[in-house]
């Protein structure tokens, strides 16, 4: 029997100290990967991997929220619950598509063999649908893809669906039977019968490109195809690929006739400690918008003791400049601004914020060697971001990740641009119009003190504005 969420087994949130004002977080319990990011009947819908019975990973459900404007989110009932024959032990990640006025979800069913070995499992792909965007029915003839290809390991999940020239396509995260990460491709005319087309792309080396590609996404931007995914077990390098697992992309050209994808090298999408499992959607006005899990596996998750775990990033617009993806906060973030807290010229040491935990900071200054500091009320450095104007390098340090800095290199520049969002226990730092982004979770008592400091005590020529932000969840 499928377990039902009731008043008796609902896990309440007991403390809101780390709870965000305007980021998507679970109603209660556990959250990881965003799923089913889609626009349907006047609403943006976001689903997410969710375990409602504890603030830790468990048999996955699909939590669900919707929004008119990507900023003010309404909690909806759990969309998908595991326990049926096609998803016995979990409703794993997937995506969504609108066809003939109906919202379709495609997702991975997870199944254990019952020998108490968490790595002994099998996976299949399934459909569910809704006519109102709230209540979902699983397709009666699930699974639509019953098993992985013969040359595959048991890792076979996270379908991303799209339509192109009258055909439907699914890309799946996969691992070859000799241990290389890859993305595999299926085609359909009706969503129900699927033909396997083969490997869209594969890791050229496990050390450089990973042994399993989770949460793949495939889309066209400015005439080029982007393969965005989260490869596991890439070996860290001096300045990149230092998270436990990565999220990044290849840029190339795809031939739908031959199914050949010619691509360049793998690049990180976000340079912070806390970003994974991103998913994109095409907005009604043609923007490619991405959202990710603002956490990383094996993190501290201090909010666990408060009855919830995990949150999502702000929605971000993807911009392709030459062969680099930039991420900018969507324009709708301006609707969160409640008041200007402070603004003015920058000095060699400028306090940007000190009494609020839900803010946006915008600062523009002539190129200088400067540091951004996030401190607690005891003046401890929690996060610092140093910019070296001679090498065009950003270096981020975090108190919870000692001796584990993060780096980003930007193009030569005449001025520095910061757009910073803080929401109680998460900070998203966009630099140079999103050329580089750092996402970080942090846990402090009280409100953070944020300052910008000239490292050589020289004059800083520039301006800043700090806004108080709020989103009253519907």
XYZ file of C-alpha atoms in Angstrom:
474
model
C 0.000 0.000 0.000
C 1.187 3.538 -0.795
C 1.884 5.564 2.326
C -0.444 8.560 2.676
C 0.608 11.877 4.155
C -1.654 12.555 7.127
C -1.765 14.884 10.091
C -0.275 12.107 12.218
C 2.844 11.513 10.097
C 3.393 15.090 8.855
C 6.823 16.383 9.946
C 6.394 20.013 11.083
C 8.950 22.779 10.709
C 10.063 23.590 14.233
C 12.379 26.561 13.615
C 12.532 29.142 10.825
C 16.036 30.506 11.560
C 17.439 29.273 8.202
C 14.177 29.372 6.284
C 14.261 31.507 3.095
C 11.869 34.358 2.341
C 11.872 34.153 -1.447
C 13.676 30.961 -2.512
C 11.719 27.770 -3.155
C 12.015 25.422 -0.178
C 10.005 22.320 0.761
C 6.779 22.712 2.655
C 8.420 20.333 5.109
C 10.792 17.393 4.931
C 13.478 16.844 2.314
C 14.079 18.553 -1.067
C 16.653 17.894 -3.772
C 16.589 18.053 -7.604
C 14.151 20.413 -9.358
C 11.863 18.496 -11.741
C 9.184 19.226 -14.337
C 9.998 22.938 -14.783
C 7.255 24.058 -17.185
C 4.680 26.744 -18.035
C 1.054 25.554 -18.095
C -2.302 27.357 -18.003
C -0.848 30.691 -16.921
C 1.477 29.334 -14.235
C 5.107 28.356 -13.952
C 5.248 24.933 -12.307
C 8.206 23.551 -10.402
C 8.283 20.040 -9.019
C 11.091 18.655 -6.881
C 12.459 15.502 -5.351
C 10.759 15.337 -1.972
C 10.495 13.123 1.074
C 7.661 14.466 3.280
C 8.080 12.149 6.283
C 11.522 13.267 7.477
C 14.094 15.971 6.802
C 16.369 13.447 5.118
C 16.507 11.546 1.848
C 13.924 8.749 1.599
C 11.613 7.182 -0.992
C 11.247 10.043 -3.420
C 7.960 11.845 -4.137
C 7.383 14.847 -6.378
C 6.655 17.984 -4.372
C 4.944 20.760 -6.329
C 4.626 24.550 -6.392
C 3.381 27.037 -8.966
C 3.801 30.755 -9.623
C 2.468 33.456 -11.902
C 5.779 35.317 -11.931
C 8.611 32.909 -10.869
C 8.893 34.748 -7.533
C 5.705 34.202 -5.517
C 5.091 30.480 -5.140
C 1.947 28.622 -4.137
C 2.234 25.269 -2.369
C 0.295 22.494 -4.100
C -0.412 18.889 -3.089
C 2.259 16.270 -3.683
C 2.019 15.440 -7.385
C 3.483 11.927 -7.496
C 3.811 9.314 -4.769
C 5.818 6.091 -5.128
C 4.577 2.581 -4.453
C 2.930 1.434 -7.669
C 4.397 -1.363 -9.755
C 6.162 1.091 -12.077
C 7.808 3.101 -9.251
C 7.920 0.729 -6.289
C 10.673 2.449 -4.313
C 10.805 5.995 -5.625
C 9.554 8.557 -8.097
C 12.934 9.829 -9.262
C 13.719 12.937 -11.322
C 12.160 13.880 -14.627
C 10.619 16.674 -16.650
C 7.371 17.950 -18.158
C 5.790 18.845 -21.482
C 2.446 20.283 -22.573
C 0.676 18.367 -25.353
C -2.864 19.040 -26.621
C -3.719 21.146 -23.568
C -2.654 18.465 -21.096
C 0.365 18.551 -18.791
C 2.508 15.417 -18.993
C 5.203 14.428 -16.527
C 7.900 11.929 -17.487
C 9.853 10.440 -14.599
C 12.086 7.586 -13.493
C 10.659 4.734 -11.455
C 13.162 3.360 -8.952
C 13.157 -0.264 -7.743
C 15.321 -2.171 -5.260
C 15.915 -5.900 -5.456
C 15.185 -6.328 -1.753
C 18.608 -7.553 -0.593
C 19.371 -4.445 1.546
C 22.020 -3.299 -0.963
C 21.244 0.345 -1.879
C 23.336 -0.005 -5.051
C 21.383 -3.062 -6.261
C 18.472 -1.479 -8.123
C 16.826 -1.091 -11.508
C 15.081 1.870 -13.149
C 12.451 2.539 -15.803
C 10.679 5.563 -17.326
C 7.038 6.503 -16.807
C 4.335 9.044 -17.596
C 1.709 10.892 -15.552
C -0.735 13.566 -16.686
C -3.008 16.357 -15.482
C -5.692 18.515 -17.038
C -5.733 21.113 -14.254
C -2.042 21.202 -13.310
C -2.832 20.109 -9.753
C -4.142 16.545 -9.746
C -2.092 13.894 -11.557
C -2.880 10.424 -12.844
C -0.230 7.868 -13.693
C -0.469 6.516 -17.242
C -2.200 3.124 -17.250
C 0.355 1.481 -19.560
C 3.513 2.473 -17.706
C 6.394 2.021 -18.138
C 6.909 3.777 -21.455
C 10.587 2.705 -21.473
C 10.905 -0.481 -19.495
C 14.636 -1.090 -19.382
C 18.038 0.343 -20.156
C 19.960 -0.544 -23.333
C 21.928 -3.800 -23.337
C 25.276 -1.994 -23.130
C 24.171 -0.006 -20.071
C 24.702 -0.320 -16.346
C 21.723 -0.047 -13.982
C 22.111 3.781 -13.871
C 19.300 4.883 -16.209
C 17.353 7.939 -15.062
C 16.309 11.612 -15.139
C 14.444 11.937 -18.472
C 14.289 15.392 -20.059
C 11.639 15.698 -22.765
C 11.191 18.160 -25.656
C 9.533 18.460 -29.064
C 11.283 19.190 -32.370
C 9.687 19.260 -35.821
C 6.744 17.097 -34.847
C 8.739 14.476 -32.947
C 9.202 14.083 -29.204
C 12.620 13.354 -27.734
C 13.817 12.126 -24.361
C 17.405 12.372 -23.205
C 18.385 10.161 -20.257
C 21.310 10.147 -17.857
C 23.139 6.875 -18.153
C 26.307 4.896 -17.553
C 27.782 2.472 -20.063
C 28.525 -1.044 -18.909
C 32.240 -0.192 -18.910
C 31.698 2.737 -16.548
C 31.565 5.856 -18.728
C 28.996 8.593 -18.191
C 26.743 9.287 -21.147
C 23.452 10.713 -22.379
C 21.192 8.475 -24.463
C 18.389 9.523 -26.819
C 14.848 8.282 -27.565
C 12.244 9.454 -30.090
C 8.436 9.234 -30.221
C 5.521 10.519 -32.278
C 2.964 10.311 -29.458
C 4.697 10.195 -26.003
C 3.715 6.533 -25.525
C 5.846 4.452 -27.919
C 9.556 5.227 -27.837
C 12.381 4.252 -30.191
C 15.954 4.101 -28.924
C 18.210 6.210 -31.169
C 21.498 5.560 -29.391
C 24.137 7.502 -27.486
C 23.892 11.266 -27.958
C 27.220 11.852 -26.217
C 29.604 10.017 -23.915
C 32.393 10.834 -21.522
C 35.747 10.842 -23.293
C 37.467 9.961 -20.039
C 36.106 9.134 -16.599
C 38.640 11.392 -14.876
C 37.842 14.400 -17.084
C 34.121 13.934 -17.796
C 32.732 11.499 -15.239
C 31.317 7.997 -14.859
C 27.571 8.855 -14.667
C 25.736 11.811 -16.207
C 22.788 12.793 -14.011
C 19.979 15.199 -14.882
C 20.834 15.822 -18.551
C 19.164 18.698 -20.396
C 19.408 19.451 -24.121
C 18.308 22.660 -25.826
C 19.130 25.197 -28.518
C 20.370 28.685 -27.696
C 21.500 31.229 -30.295
C 21.733 28.561 -32.980
C 23.870 26.191 -30.926
C 22.933 23.103 -28.947
C 23.735 22.910 -25.247
C 24.093 19.636 -23.348
C 23.750 20.550 -19.679
C 24.158 17.833 -17.048
C 25.609 16.807 -13.691
C 28.482 14.350 -14.157
C 29.643 12.309 -11.190
C 33.213 11.524 -10.128
C 35.163 13.973 -12.283
C 38.631 14.331 -10.823
C 39.191 17.812 -9.348
C 41.693 20.138 -10.974
C 43.614 23.042 -9.472
C 40.908 25.624 -10.160
C 37.789 23.721 -11.197
C 35.665 20.595 -10.686
C 36.208 20.703 -6.929
C 32.693 19.839 -5.758
C 31.765 16.294 -4.848
C 29.737 16.231 -8.101
C 29.655 18.869 -10.834
C 27.100 20.639 -12.988
C 28.191 21.960 -16.354
C 27.748 21.923 -20.088
C 29.021 21.215 -23.574
C 28.327 23.594 -26.472
C 28.083 22.186 -29.976
C 26.006 21.401 -33.039
C 23.467 18.579 -33.280
C 22.174 16.980 -36.472
C 18.667 15.616 -35.897
C 18.966 13.464 -39.008
C 22.141 11.635 -38.057
C 21.814 12.218 -34.278
C 25.461 13.345 -34.194
C 26.510 15.901 -31.582
C 29.824 17.665 -32.164
C 30.786 19.527 -29.008
C 33.576 21.359 -27.230
C 35.062 20.849 -23.751
C 33.118 20.576 -20.474
C 32.622 23.823 -18.514
C 31.259 24.444 -15.017
C 27.989 26.375 -14.835
C 28.196 27.653 -11.229
C 31.453 28.073 -9.316
C 30.092 27.785 -5.770
C 30.060 24.908 -3.303
C 26.258 24.459 -3.514
C 24.792 23.907 -6.966
C 23.578 20.678 -8.566
C 20.992 18.982 -10.806
C 19.876 22.016 -12.795
C 16.906 21.988 -15.178
C 15.806 24.490 -17.818
C 12.570 25.551 -19.451
C 11.610 27.881 -22.295
C 9.461 30.719 -20.980
C 6.471 32.047 -22.943
C 8.547 35.061 -24.003
C 11.393 32.893 -25.311
C 13.910 33.010 -22.463
C 15.844 29.888 -21.515
C 15.501 29.799 -17.719
C 17.455 27.486 -15.434
C 16.957 26.549 -11.798
C 19.105 24.251 -9.661
C 19.359 22.612 -6.270
C 21.213 25.097 -4.040
C 22.963 22.348 -2.104
C 25.425 19.503 -2.565
C 25.338 15.866 -1.478
C 27.103 15.072 1.817
C 26.734 18.683 3.016
C 26.011 19.697 6.621
C 22.329 20.620 6.053
C 22.032 22.372 9.428
C 18.315 22.943 8.804
C 17.661 19.198 9.165
C 17.081 19.633 12.872
C 14.339 22.177 12.073
C 12.162 19.774 10.064
C 13.229 20.630 6.508
C 16.226 20.249 4.215
C 17.264 21.844 0.939
C 16.184 24.690 -1.308
C 16.365 25.787 -4.937
C 18.257 28.652 -6.552
C 16.600 31.699 -7.974
C 15.442 31.181 -11.549
C 18.200 32.428 -13.838
C 18.205 33.370 -17.503
C 20.861 31.646 -19.581
C 22.781 33.868 -22.008
C 25.188 32.391 -24.571
C 28.177 34.635 -25.268
C 30.529 33.047 -27.820
C 31.256 29.679 -26.179
C 30.337 30.560 -22.601
C 27.031 30.412 -20.736
C 26.291 33.318 -18.430
C 23.499 33.217 -15.851
C 21.562 36.312 -14.833
C 18.779 36.518 -12.233
C 15.494 36.734 -14.109
C 14.045 40.228 -14.463
C 11.138 39.241 -12.219
C 13.414 39.448 -9.162
C 12.817 43.203 -9.142
C 9.246 42.496 -7.967
C 10.710 41.321 -4.641
C 12.115 44.747 -3.796
C 10.261 46.284 -0.857
C 12.459 49.282 -0.072
C 15.947 50.689 -0.496
C 17.865 50.088 2.717
C 20.958 52.059 1.765
C 22.785 53.391 -1.294
C 25.594 55.703 -2.235
C 29.221 55.888 -3.294
C 31.714 53.196 -2.386
C 34.631 53.934 -0.066
C 37.742 51.859 0.720
C 35.553 50.028 3.261
C 31.800 50.081 2.634
C 29.168 48.288 4.698
C 26.579 47.134 2.181
C 24.155 45.490 4.626
C 24.054 44.625 8.322
C 20.489 44.416 9.655
C 18.583 42.271 7.168
C 18.747 38.626 6.076
C 16.732 38.908 2.840
C 18.370 41.445 0.546
C 19.673 42.247 -2.903
C 22.864 44.252 -3.437
C 23.843 45.874 -6.717
C 27.285 47.434 -6.995
C 29.292 48.756 -9.930
C 32.842 50.036 -9.595
C 35.956 50.753 -11.597
C 38.237 47.752 -11.820
C 39.967 47.348 -8.465
C 41.498 44.621 -6.358
C 38.729 44.211 -3.794
C 37.173 41.694 -1.439
C 33.545 41.046 -0.565
C 33.026 39.830 3.005
C 30.085 38.096 4.649
C 30.606 38.141 8.431
C 28.539 37.119 11.431
C 27.700 39.412 14.347
C 30.960 38.380 16.072
C 32.949 39.616 13.039
C 33.939 36.102 11.944
C 34.539 35.711 8.224
C 31.854 33.348 6.929
C 32.371 33.875 3.200
C 34.909 36.023 1.392
C 35.233 36.675 -2.336
C 38.508 38.210 -3.478
C 39.027 39.725 -6.926
C 42.518 40.233 -8.385
C 42.370 42.876 -11.110
C 45.691 41.797 -12.635
C 44.721 38.159 -13.209
C 40.924 38.714 -13.539
C 40.458 35.993 -10.943
C 37.786 35.558 -8.285
C 38.613 33.358 -5.287
C 35.883 32.409 -2.808
C 36.553 31.047 0.684
C 33.913 29.623 3.050
C 34.268 28.922 6.755
C 32.452 25.586 6.366
C 34.879 24.486 3.628
C 38.354 25.201 5.034
C 41.209 24.836 2.553
C 38.667 24.338 -0.234
C 38.422 27.599 -2.188
C 36.446 28.110 -5.386
C 37.724 29.999 -8.432
C 36.377 31.802 -11.475
C 38.221 33.626 -14.251
C 36.553 36.426 -16.192
C 37.399 38.363 -19.321
C 39.385 41.574 -19.201
C 37.168 44.338 -17.888
C 36.942 48.072 -17.312
C 34.516 47.842 -14.416
C 33.331 45.327 -11.836
C 29.668 44.428 -11.555
C 28.124 42.622 -8.558
C 24.525 41.471 -8.128
C 24.137 39.650 -4.813
C 21.083 37.918 -3.331
C 21.008 36.866 0.334
C 18.122 34.889 1.798
C 18.813 33.819 5.403
C 20.934 30.711 4.705
C 21.804 31.087 1.013
C 23.762 33.625 -0.995
C 23.926 33.853 -4.788
C 26.691 36.094 -6.134
C 26.501 37.129 -9.794
C 29.577 38.914 -11.147
C 30.097 40.582 -14.513
C 26.459 40.248 -15.609
C 26.511 36.569 -14.689
C 29.756 35.659 -16.429
C 30.562 33.910 -13.152
C 28.165 32.864 -10.375
C 28.791 31.487 -6.881
C 26.007 29.759 -4.926
C 26.655 29.103 -1.232
C 24.656 27.888 1.755
C 25.716 29.304 5.136
C 24.505 29.061 8.720
C 24.920 31.837 11.257
C 23.122 33.294 14.273
C 21.671 36.707 13.554
C 21.894 38.756 10.376
C 24.982 38.791 8.149
C 27.206 41.847 7.848
C 28.274 42.333 4.234
C 31.009 44.719 3.165
C 33.184 45.570 0.174
C 36.799 46.402 0.965
C 39.704 47.705 -1.091
C 42.561 45.277 -0.490
C 45.199 48.014 -0.789
C 43.101 50.717 0.935
C 42.938 52.689 -2.292
C 39.919 54.710 -3.398
C 37.045 52.735 -4.878
C 35.157 54.555 -7.597
C 31.631 53.238 -7.796
C 28.074 53.094 -6.456
C 25.885 50.568 -4.641
C 22.243 50.022 -3.724
C 20.879 47.537 -1.186
C 17.217 46.465 -1.288
C 15.111 44.650 1.266
C 13.405 41.724 -0.442
C 10.326 39.752 0.458
C 7.979 37.274 -1.174
C 4.782 36.442 0.605
C 4.247 32.843 -0.426
C 0.704 32.342 -1.686
